[in-house]
Coordinates of C-alpha atoms in Angstrom, one line a residue:
Chain M
M38 CA 0.0 0.0 0.0
R39 CA 2.9 2.3 0.8
T40 CA 4.4 2.0 -2.6
T41 CA 1.1 2.5 -4.3
F42 CA 0.5 5.5 -2.2
I43 CA 3.7 7.2 -3.0
N44 CA 3.6 6.4 -6.7
T45 CA 0.0 7.7 -7.0
L46 CA 1.0 10.8 -5.1
L47 CA 3.9 11.4 -7.5
E48 CA 1.6 11.2 -10.5
L49 CA -0.8 13.7 -8.8
A50 CA 2.1 16.0 -8.0
R51 CA 3.3 16.0 -11.6
M52 CA -0.2 17.1 -12.7
D53 CA -1.0 19.6 -10.0
D54 CA 1.4 21.9 -8.1
R55 CA -0.9 22.2 -5.1
V56 CA 0.3 18.8 -3.9
F57 CA 2.5 19.2 -0.8
V58 CA 4.0 16.6 1.5
I59 CA 4.9 17.0 5.1
T60 CA 6.6 14.4 7.3
P61 CA 7.6 14.6 10.9
D62 CA 10.8 12.7 10.1
L63 CA 9.2 9.4 9.0
G64 CA 9.0 7.7 5.6
F65 CA 12.6 6.8 5.1
S66 CA 12.9 4.7 1.8
V67 CA 9.4 5.8 0.9
L68 CA 9.3 9.6 0.4
E69 CA 12.8 10.1 -1.2
K70 CA 11.4 10.0 -4.7
F71 CA 9.0 12.8 -3.9
R72 CA 11.6 14.9 -2.2
E73 CA 14.0 14.5 -5.1
E74 CA 11.4 15.4 -7.7
F75 CA 9.6 18.2 -5.8
P76 CA 12.0 19.6 -3.2
N77 CA 10.0 22.8 -2.9
R78 CA 6.8 20.9 -2.1
F79 CA 8.3 18.5 0.5
L80 CA 9.0 19.4 4.1
N81 CA 10.5 17.4 6.9
V82 CA 9.5 19.4 10.0
G83 CA 11.4 17.2 12.4
I84 CA 10.0 15.0 15.1
A85 CA 7.2 17.3 15.9
E86 CA 3.7 16.1 14.9
Q87 CA 1.8 18.9 16.5
N88 CA 3.7 21.4 14.4
A89 CA 3.4 19.2 11.3
V90 CA -0.4 19.3 11.4
G91 CA -0.5 23.0 12.2
V92 CA 1.9 23.9 9.4
A93 CA -0.2 21.6 7.1
A94 CA -3.3 23.6 8.0
G95 CA -1.6 26.9 7.2
L96 CA -0.5 25.6 3.8
A97 CA -3.9 24.2 3.1
M98 CA -5.5 27.5 4.0
S99 CA -3.2 29.0 1.4
G100 CA -4.4 26.8 -1.4
K101 CA -2.2 23.7 -1.1
V102 CA -3.5 20.1 -0.8
V103 CA -1.3 18.8 2.0
Y104 CA -0.4 15.2 2.8
V105 CA 1.0 14.6 6.3
Y106 CA 2.7 11.2 6.3
S107 CA 3.7 9.2 9.4
I108 CA 3.1 6.1 11.4
I109 CA -0.6 6.0 12.5
P110 CA -0.3 6.6 16.2
F111 CA 1.9 9.7 15.7
V112 CA -0.1 11.2 12.8
T113 CA -3.5 10.8 14.5
M114 CA -3.0 10.7 18.3
R115 CA 0.1 12.7 19.1
C116 CA -1.4 15.7 17.5
F117 CA -5.1 15.0 17.9
E118 CA -6.1 18.4 19.1
Q119 CA -4.3 20.1 16.2
I120 CA -6.3 17.8 14.0
R121 CA -9.5 18.7 15.8
V122 CA -9.0 22.5 15.7
D123 CA -6.7 23.3 12.8
V124 CA -7.9 20.6 10.4
A125 CA -11.4 19.4 11.2
Y126 CA -13.0 22.6 12.7
M127 CA -11.3 24.7 10.1
N128 CA -12.3 22.2 7.4
T129 CA -9.0 22.4 5.7
N130 CA -7.7 20.2 2.8
V131 CA -5.2 18.3 4.9
R132 CA -4.8 14.6 4.3
L133 CA -3.4 12.6 7.2
V134 CA -1.8 9.6 5.8
G135 CA -0.9 6.9 8.4
V136 CA 0.9 3.7 7.8
G137 CA 0.8 0.6 10.0
A138 CA -2.9 -0.2 10.3
G139 CA -3.8 -2.4 13.3
L140 CA -1.0 -4.8 14.1
S141 CA 1.1 -4.1 11.0
Y142 CA 4.0 -3.1 13.3
G143 CA 3.3 -6.1 15.5
P144 CA 6.7 -6.8 17.1
Q145 CA 7.5 -3.1 17.6
G146 CA 5.1 -3.2 20.5
A147 CA 1.9 -1.5 21.6
T148 CA 3.1 2.1 21.1
H149 CA 3.2 1.3 17.4
H150 CA -0.1 -0.6 17.1
S151 CA -3.0 1.3 15.7
L152 CA -6.2 0.1 17.3
E153 CA -8.0 3.3 18.2
D154 CA -7.5 5.5 15.1
I155 CA -10.7 4.8 13.2
A156 CA -12.7 5.5 16.3
I157 CA -11.2 8.8 17.1
M158 CA -11.0 10.0 13.5
R159 CA -14.6 9.0 13.0
A160 CA -15.7 11.2 15.9
L161 CA -14.5 14.3 14.2
P162 CA -17.0 16.4 12.2
N163 CA -15.9 17.1 8.6
M164 CA -13.4 14.2 8.6
T165 CA -13.6 11.6 5.9
V166 CA -12.1 8.3 7.1
C167 CA -10.6 6.1 4.3
C168 CA -9.3 2.7 5.1
P169 CA -8.2 1.0 1.8
G170 CA -8.0 -2.8 1.8
D171 CA -5.7 -3.4 -1.2
P172 CA -3.5 -1.4 -3.6
I173 CA -6.4 -0.8 -6.0
E174 CA -8.4 0.9 -3.3
V175 CA -5.3 2.9 -2.3
K176 CA -4.8 4.2 -5.8
E177 CA -8.5 5.2 -6.2
I178 CA -8.6 7.0 -2.8
V179 CA -5.4 8.9 -3.3
T180 CA -6.3 9.9 -6.8
Q181 CA -9.7 11.2 -5.7
S182 CA -8.2 12.9 -2.7
L183 CA -6.7 15.6 -4.9
D184 CA -10.0 17.3 -5.5
Y185 CA -11.9 16.0 -2.5
E186 CA -13.1 18.9 -0.3
G187 CA -12.3 18.9 3.4
P188 CA -10.0 16.9 5.6
M189 CA -9.3 13.2 5.1
Y190 CA -7.6 10.5 7.1
I191 CA -6.1 7.7 5.0
R192 CA -5.2 4.5 6.9
L193 CA -2.6 2.4 5.1
G194 CA -1.3 -1.0 6.0
K195 CA 2.3 -1.6 5.1
N196 CA 3.9 -2.9 2.0
G197 CA 3.2 -6.0 -0.1
E198 CA -0.5 -6.4 0.4
P199 CA -2.0 -8.5 -2.4
V200 CA -4.4 -7.1 -5.0
I201 CA -7.9 -8.4 -4.1
H202 CA -10.0 -6.4 -6.6
D203 CA -10.0 -6.9 -10.3
E204 CA -8.0 -4.4 -12.3
G205 CA -10.2 -1.6 -13.3
T206 CA -12.4 -1.8 -10.2
T207 CA -13.6 1.8 -9.5
F208 CA -15.7 3.3 -6.7
R209 CA -16.2 6.8 -5.3
I210 CA -15.1 7.8 -1.8
G211 CA -18.0 6.8 0.4
Q212 CA -19.0 3.7 -1.5
A213 CA -18.6 0.2 -0.4
I214 CA -17.6 -2.5 -2.8
E215 CA -19.2 -6.0 -3.2
V216 CA -16.2 -8.2 -3.7
T217 CA -18.0 -11.6 -3.6
Q218 CA -21.7 -12.3 -3.8
G219 CA -23.2 -14.6 -1.2
N220 CA -26.5 -16.2 -0.3
D221 CA -26.0 -17.5 3.2
A222 CA -24.2 -14.7 5.2
Y223 CA -22.3 -11.5 4.8
L224 CA -18.8 -10.4 5.9
I225 CA -18.0 -6.7 5.9
S226 CA -14.3 -5.8 6.1
T227 CA -12.3 -2.7 6.1
S228 CA -8.6 -1.7 5.8
N229 CA -5.8 -4.3 6.0
T230 CA -8.1 -7.2 6.8
L231 CA -9.5 -7.4 3.3
E232 CA -7.1 -10.2 2.4
L233 CA -8.0 -12.1 5.6
A234 CA -11.7 -11.6 4.9
D235 CA -11.3 -12.9 1.4
S236 CA -9.5 -16.0 2.6
W237 CA -12.2 -16.7 5.2
V238 CA -14.9 -16.3 2.5
K239 CA -13.1 -18.7 0.2
R240 CA -12.6 -21.3 2.9
M241 CA -16.3 -21.1 3.7
A242 CA -17.1 -21.5 0.0
N243 CA -15.0 -24.7 0.0
Q244 CA -17.4 -26.0 2.7
G245 CA -20.3 -25.1 0.5
V246 CA -21.3 -22.0 2.4
S247 CA -21.8 -18.9 0.3
V248 CA -20.7 -15.7 2.2
G249 CA -20.9 -12.4 0.5
L250 CA -17.8 -10.1 1.0
I251 CA -18.2 -6.4 1.2
S252 CA -15.1 -4.1 1.3
V253 CA -15.5 -0.7 3.0
P254 CA -12.8 1.6 1.9
T255 CA -14.6 4.6 3.5
V256 CA -15.7 4.1 7.1
K257 CA -16.9 7.7 7.2
P258 CA -19.1 8.5 5.5
L259 CA -20.3 4.9 5.6
D260 CA -22.2 3.5 2.7
R261 CA -25.4 3.0 4.7
E262 CA -27.5 2.3 1.6
K263 CA -25.5 -0.8 0.7
I264 CA -25.4 -2.1 4.2
V265 CA -29.2 -1.7 4.6
R266 CA -29.7 -3.5 1.3
I267 CA -27.8 -6.5 2.8
L268 CA -29.8 -6.3 6.0
L269 CA -33.0 -6.6 4.1
K270 CA -31.9 -10.1 3.1
G271 CA -32.1 -11.1 6.7
K272 CA -28.9 -13.2 6.7
P273 CA -26.2 -13.2 9.4
V274 CA -23.9 -10.3 9.1
S275 CA -20.4 -9.9 10.6
T276 CA -17.6 -7.3 10.4
L277 CA -13.9 -7.8 10.3
E278 CA -11.2 -5.2 11.1
E279 CA -7.8 -5.0 12.7
H280 CA -8.9 -2.3 15.1
S281 CA -10.3 -2.2 18.6
I282 CA -13.8 -3.5 18.9
S283 CA -14.8 -0.1 20.2
G284 CA -15.6 2.6 17.7
G285 CA -14.4 1.1 14.5
L286 CA -16.2 -0.4 11.5
G287 CA -18.1 -2.9 13.7
T288 CA -19.5 -0.1 15.8
A289 CA -20.4 1.9 12.7
V290 CA -22.2 -1.0 11.1
A291 CA -23.9 -1.8 14.4
E292 CA -25.3 1.7 14.5
V293 CA -26.8 1.2 11.1
I294 CA -28.3 -2.1 12.1
A295 CA -29.7 -0.7 15.3
E296 CA -31.6 2.1 13.4
S297 CA -32.6 -0.1 10.4
G298 CA -35.5 -1.9 12.0
Q299 CA -34.1 -5.1 10.7
A300 CA -33.3 -8.1 13.0
V301 CA -30.2 -9.9 11.9
K302 CA -27.6 -12.0 13.6
F303 CA -24.5 -9.9 14.0
K304 CA -21.0 -10.3 15.2
R305 CA -18.0 -8.0 15.2
F306 CA -14.6 -9.6 14.6
A307 CA -12.1 -7.1 15.9
L308 CA -9.4 -6.8 18.5
P309 CA -10.3 -6.8 22.2
D310 CA -10.5 -3.6 24.2
E311 CA -7.1 -4.0 25.7
Y312 CA -3.4 -3.2 25.0
C313 CA -1.5 -6.1 23.5
H314 CA 1.4 -7.4 25.6
F315 CA 2.2 -10.3 23.4
V316 CA 5.3 -10.2 21.2
G317 CA 5.1 -11.3 17.6
D318 CA 4.3 -10.4 14.0
Q319 CA 1.0 -9.4 12.6
H320 CA -0.2 -12.9 11.9
Y321 CA 0.9 -14.3 15.2
L322 CA -0.9 -11.5 17.1
R323 CA -4.0 -11.9 15.0
D324 CA -4.2 -15.5 16.2
K325 CA -3.4 -14.6 19.8
L326 CA -6.1 -11.9 19.9
G327 CA -8.8 -14.0 18.3
L328 CA -9.0 -13.0 14.6
T329 CA -9.1 -16.6 13.5
F330 CA -11.0 -18.4 10.8
E331 CA -12.2 -20.9 13.4
S332 CA -14.1 -18.1 15.3
F333 CA -15.6 -16.9 12.1
E334 CA -16.6 -20.4 11.0
Q335 CA -18.2 -21.0 14.4
F336 CA -20.3 -17.9 14.1
I337 CA -21.4 -18.8 10.6
E338 CA -22.3 -22.4 11.5
T339 CA -24.4 -21.3 14.5
S340 CA -26.1 -18.5 12.7
I341 CA -27.1 -19.6 9.3
D342 CA -30.3 -21.5 8.6
K343 CA -29.4 -25.0 7.7
Chain O
M849 CA -6.2 58.0 18.9
M850 CA -10.0 58.0 18.9
Q851 CA -10.0 54.6 17.3
Q852 CA -7.5 53.3 19.8
T853 CA -9.8 54.4 22.7
N854 CA -12.9 53.1 20.9
I855 CA -11.3 49.6 20.7
K856 CA -10.6 49.6 24.4
K857 CA -14.1 50.9 25.3
S858 CA -15.6 48.2 23.1
I859 CA -13.7 45.5 24.9
V860 CA -14.9 46.8 28.3
Y861 CA -18.4 47.1 27.0
M862 CA -18.5 43.6 25.5
T863 CA -17.2 41.9 28.6
H864 CA -19.5 43.8 30.8
Y865 CA -22.6 43.4 28.6
S866 CA -22.1 39.6 28.1
K867 CA -20.7 39.1 31.6
S868 CA -17.8 37.3 30.0
S869 CA -14.2 36.8 31.1
H870 CA -10.8 37.8 29.6
V871 CA -11.1 41.6 29.8
G872 CA -7.6 41.9 31.2
T873 CA -6.0 40.0 28.5
S874 CA -7.9 41.9 25.8
L875 CA -6.8 45.2 27.1
S876 CA -3.3 43.9 27.3
I877 CA -3.1 43.6 23.5
A878 CA -5.4 46.4 22.4
D879 CA -2.6 48.8 21.6
I880 CA -0.8 46.1 19.6
L881 CA -3.9 45.3 17.6
Y882 CA -4.6 49.0 17.0
T883 CA -1.0 49.4 15.7
L884 CA -1.3 46.4 13.4
Y885 CA -4.7 47.1 11.9
F886 CA -4.4 50.9 11.6
K887 CA -0.8 51.4 10.8
V888 CA 1.0 48.2 9.7
L889 CA -1.1 45.5 8.1
N890 CA -1.9 45.5 4.4
V891 CA -5.6 44.5 4.7
D892 CA -8.8 45.7 3.1
P893 CA -12.1 45.5 5.0
F894 CA -13.9 45.5 1.6
N895 CA -11.8 42.6 0.3
P896 CA -10.9 40.6 3.4
E897 CA -9.9 37.5 1.5
C898 CA -7.5 39.3 -0.9
P899 CA -4.8 36.6 -1.5
E900 CA -1.9 39.1 -1.1
R901 CA -3.1 40.5 2.2
D902 CA -1.1 40.4 5.4
K903 CA -2.4 37.9 7.8
F904 CA -2.8 38.3 11.5
I905 CA -3.4 35.3 13.8
L906 CA -4.5 35.8 17.4
S907 CA -3.1 32.6 18.8
K908 CA -4.2 33.5 22.3
G909 CA -7.8 33.1 21.3
H910 CA -9.1 34.2 24.7
G911 CA -8.2 37.7 23.7
S912 CA -11.0 37.5 21.1
A913 CA -12.9 40.6 22.4
A914 CA -9.8 42.7 21.4
L915 CA -9.8 41.3 17.9
Y916 CA -13.5 41.6 17.4
A917 CA -13.4 45.2 18.6
T918 CA -10.5 46.1 16.4
L919 CA -12.0 44.4 13.3
A920 CA -15.3 46.3 13.9
E921 CA -13.4 49.6 14.3
R922 CA -11.5 49.0 11.1
G923 CA -14.7 48.3 9.2
F924 CA -14.6 44.6 8.6
F925 CA -18.1 44.3 10.1
P926 CA -20.7 46.5 11.7
K927 CA -20.1 47.5 15.3
D928 CA -23.5 46.1 16.3
F929 CA -21.9 42.7 15.8
L930 CA -20.2 43.4 19.1
D931 CA -23.6 43.3 20.9
R932 CA -23.7 39.7 19.7
Y933 CA -20.5 38.6 21.5
Y934 CA -20.8 35.7 24.0
V935 CA -24.7 35.9 24.3
N936 CA -27.4 33.4 23.5
G937 CA -28.3 33.7 19.8
G938 CA -25.0 35.5 19.3
L939 CA -22.6 35.7 16.4
L940 CA -19.2 36.0 18.0
P941 CA -18.1 33.2 20.3
G942 CA -15.8 33.6 23.3
H943 CA -12.9 32.0 21.4
L944 CA -12.3 32.8 17.8
D945 CA -14.2 31.1 15.0
K946 CA -12.9 31.9 11.5
F947 CA -16.4 31.4 10.1
A948 CA -18.1 33.8 12.5
A949 CA -17.3 37.1 10.8
P950 CA -15.0 38.6 8.1
G951 CA -11.4 39.3 8.9
I952 CA -10.8 36.4 11.3
E953 CA -7.9 34.4 9.8
L954 CA -7.9 31.4 12.2
S955 CA -10.1 29.7 14.7
T956 CA -8.2 29.6 18.0
G957 CA -8.8 29.1 21.6
S958 CA -6.7 26.1 22.4
L959 CA -3.3 27.5 23.1
G960 CA -0.1 26.8 21.1
H961 CA -1.7 26.4 17.7
G962 CA -1.3 29.8 16.0
L963 CA 2.4 29.9 15.3
S964 CA 2.4 26.5 13.5
V965 CA -0.5 27.5 11.2
G966 CA 1.2 30.9 10.7
V967 CA 4.4 29.1 9.6
G968 CA 2.4 27.1 7.1
M969 CA 1.0 30.3 5.7
S970 CA 4.4 31.9 5.7
I971 CA 5.9 29.0 3.7
A972 CA 3.1 29.1 1.2
N973 CA 3.6 32.8 0.7
G974 CA 7.4 32.5 0.4
S975 CA 7.3 29.7 -2.1
S976 CA 4.8 31.5 -4.4
G977 CA 6.3 35.0 -4.2
N978 CA 3.3 36.3 -2.4
P979 CA 4.3 39.5 -0.6
G980 CA 1.9 38.9 2.3
Q981 CA 3.4 39.0 5.8
V982 CA 2.2 36.8 8.6
Y983 CA 1.9 38.1 12.2
V984 CA 1.1 35.8 15.1
L985 CA 0.3 37.1 18.6
L986 CA 1.0 34.8 21.4
G987 CA 0.6 35.1 25.2
D988 CA 3.6 34.7 27.4
G989 CA 1.8 32.0 29.3
E990 CA 1.0 30.4 26.0
C991 CA 4.7 29.8 25.5
N992 CA 4.4 27.0 28.1
E993 CA 3.0 24.9 25.2
G994 CA 5.6 22.7 23.6
S995 CA 4.0 23.1 20.2
V996 CA 5.1 26.8 20.2
W997 CA 8.7 25.7 20.4
E998 CA 8.3 23.2 17.6
A999 CA 7.2 26.0 15.4
V1000 CA 9.9 28.3 16.6
M1001 CA 12.6 25.8 15.7
L1002 CA 11.2 25.0 12.3
S1003 CA 10.8 28.6 11.2
A1004 CA 14.3 29.5 12.3
T1005 CA 15.7 26.5 10.4
L1006 CA 13.8 27.6 7.3
R1007 CA 14.9 31.2 7.9
L1008 CA 11.3 32.4 7.2
S1009 CA 11.7 36.2 6.7
N1010 CA 8.0 37.0 6.3
I1011 CA 6.7 35.9 9.7
T1012 CA 6.6 38.0 12.9
A1013 CA 5.7 36.6 16.3
I1014 CA 4.5 39.0 18.9
I1015 CA 4.6 38.0 22.6
D1016 CA 2.1 39.7 24.8
Y1017 CA 4.5 39.8 27.8
N1018 CA 2.2 40.8 30.6
R1019 CA 3.7 38.4 33.1
L1020 CA 0.4 37.0 34.3
Q1021 CA -1.4 33.8 33.4
G1022 CA -4.4 31.9 34.6
F1023 CA -3.2 30.8 38.0
G1024 CA -0.5 33.4 38.8
E1025 CA 2.6 35.1 37.7
T1026 CA 4.2 33.5 34.7
N1027 CA 7.6 33.2 36.3
E1028 CA 6.1 31.4 39.3
V1029 CA 4.2 28.9 37.1
I1030 CA 6.9 28.3 34.5
N1031 CA 10.0 30.3 34.4
Q1032 CA 10.0 32.7 31.5
E1033 CA 13.1 34.8 32.2
N1034 CA 15.2 35.9 29.3
M1035 CA 12.4 35.5 26.8
A1036 CA 14.3 37.3 24.0
A1037 CA 17.4 35.2 24.6
R1038 CA 15.4 32.1 24.3
W1039 CA 14.0 33.0 20.9
T1040 CA 17.4 34.3 19.6
A1041 CA 19.0 31.1 20.8
F1042 CA 16.7 29.3 18.3
G1043 CA 17.7 31.7 15.5
W1044 CA 15.1 34.4 15.6
N1045 CA 15.7 38.1 15.6
A1046 CA 14.2 39.5 18.8
F1047 CA 13.1 43.0 19.7
E1048 CA 11.8 44.2 23.0
V1049 CA 9.4 47.1 23.2
N1050 CA 6.8 48.8 25.3
G1051 CA 3.7 47.0 24.1
H1052 CA 1.5 50.1 24.7
D1053 CA 3.8 52.5 22.7
T1054 CA 2.3 52.5 19.3
V1055 CA 5.1 54.5 17.8
E1056 CA 7.7 52.0 19.0
L1057 CA 5.5 49.1 18.0
E1058 CA 5.1 50.4 14.5
R1059 CA 8.8 51.1 14.2
V1060 CA 9.7 47.6 15.2
F1061 CA 7.1 46.0 13.0
R1062 CA 8.5 47.8 10.0
I1063 CA 12.1 46.5 10.5
K1064 CA 13.1 44.1 7.8
S1065 CA 14.6 40.9 8.9
D1066 CA 16.3 38.1 7.0
R1067 CA 14.9 35.5 9.4
P1068 CA 11.8 35.2 11.6
K1069 CA 11.3 38.1 13.9
V1070 CA 9.8 38.1 17.4
V1071 CA 8.6 41.3 19.1
I1072 CA 8.5 40.9 22.9
A1073 CA 5.9 43.5 23.8
H1074 CA 6.0 44.4 27.5
T1075 CA 2.4 45.0 28.4
V1076 CA 0.2 45.5 31.4
K1077 CA -2.8 43.2 31.9
G1078 CA -5.9 45.3 32.1
K1079 CA -4.1 48.3 30.7
G1080 CA -6.0 51.6 30.9
V1081 CA -8.4 50.7 33.7
S1082 CA -6.8 51.4 37.0
Y1083 CA -8.5 48.7 39.1
M1084 CA -7.7 46.0 36.5
E1085 CA -4.1 46.8 35.8
N1086 CA -1.7 44.0 36.8
R1087 CA -4.5 42.2 38.7
L1088 CA -4.7 38.5 38.2
E1089 CA -8.4 38.3 39.0
W1090 CA -9.2 40.4 35.8
H1091 CA -8.2 37.4 33.8
Y1092 CA -11.6 36.0 34.5
K1093 CA -13.8 38.7 36.0
S1094 CA -16.4 40.8 34.2
P1095 CA -16.9 44.5 35.2
N1096 CA -20.3 45.2 36.9
E1097 CA -22.3 48.3 36.2
E1098 CA -20.3 50.6 38.5
Q1099 CA -17.0 49.2 37.4
Y1100 CA -18.0 49.5 33.8
K1101 CA -18.8 53.2 34.2
Q1102 CA -15.6 53.9 35.9
A1103 CA -13.6 52.0 33.2
I1104 CA -15.2 54.0 30.4
A1105 CA -14.6 57.3 32.2
E1106 CA -10.9 56.3 32.7
L1107 CA -10.5 55.3 29.1
D1108 CA -12.1 58.6 28.0
G1109 CA -9.5 60.4 30.2
L1110 CA -12.2 61.8 32.4
L1111 CA -10.8 60.4 35.6

């Protein structure tokens, strides 16, 4: 996702001189190409995230489209109040680009995990929250971000995520994508668990259970219409995300369900409301914290009408 | 002179009428704002969004009454807007909202934000050849915020020559004397150590203020303006409680009389 992000951004910057990149001293081996090609539109402000966001707001208020790039906890939480006041309240065209969704930086420890970011960004008025699930979604979102009005948070995974969607898949910011059609149940996924969700759905298909997969590249605004359309089918619905169970995609979908008047069986697959003290890589930690196919399989088996 | 007095009278009127706080801090900066808006800034009340204008950011957003009063006096909006400060159904909130009225460059109220945003504006102007200057007024207490120093370090590194910080150095903050809360001695030396050009002036001397604002600098410039909290109203001057209090009817009348030079 990182490589797709920077390559897409380079294309945009070649077309449009409003594009400006700020980093609080992160992005080594990612941002160099941008710095070399556009030295006057690249700024490393040093290890100072509050200032990075304030400076970005000042540039955006002067007509630039500003991308602030860092690791998620630093670009969303270290400077949250600057985001609230200078970016969201002022409705500026600042794009906060965070890498390391969920447990991507697993062995680095809990300071580098990103489990609360969707929740807190979703709480901000004016903020659009984009959580692409594969490189195709990244490219679409970053391309559209150039002329998108108002602040955006773009949650990236790391590098090397597989392409899930067919080449040529398009969607607008705010739209969910139906990846796989299903008859027995639905799984709604966002961000870096799209690959995992896809594998779960395929494994269920091998067992003769047809689970529809919906990818949600934009958690806010959420594609309520598409979700309600699923609810009307009355099948079990679940969500999957590498984020705290509090306040993320699962919460957002639960809110839609609660106000829809539809009764469906529903389960959120997410990370528990606790800090992770285990040591290990992303896949190890997913297993330790319960994001397992077995738990999903169990939910499906106990929920669908046989 | 008339306009300068009108700004101060408006501040006292607004804080009395709405029973709101921060009259002391507003009077502290009134002479600075008068100097900027009537002598220094290239701004046009009839074209407040002109891209080449100078920009002023009141980072210490709790001094909003002073900015509202100054903008009204300068003709950015009608003076009857001031009746709609800090009241139910009003227009002008206690802390600044850019979208509330013309001429307000930045929403502020949480301290330590203004200089960073000003630096962003300054970079944008510098890189596009825009002649607009950026002025950011901070409180001395506000300099407790770490984010201020992040912006100080960056602007010096970039040698931004089109930004001026102004410190309202009135030596009082919410809970006491600034030096008792967080030591602020050698303020000018602190900024120069980071690479700024520093100037110290009497923040109520408009001639001195104007002279210093007009000095060209090849690097960011800070004007440490020595001020008196509650300046111009005898019973408020240098009194901590007037950070939060609002003048009652009797106090209001006395303040207006003093500002008019009648007492």
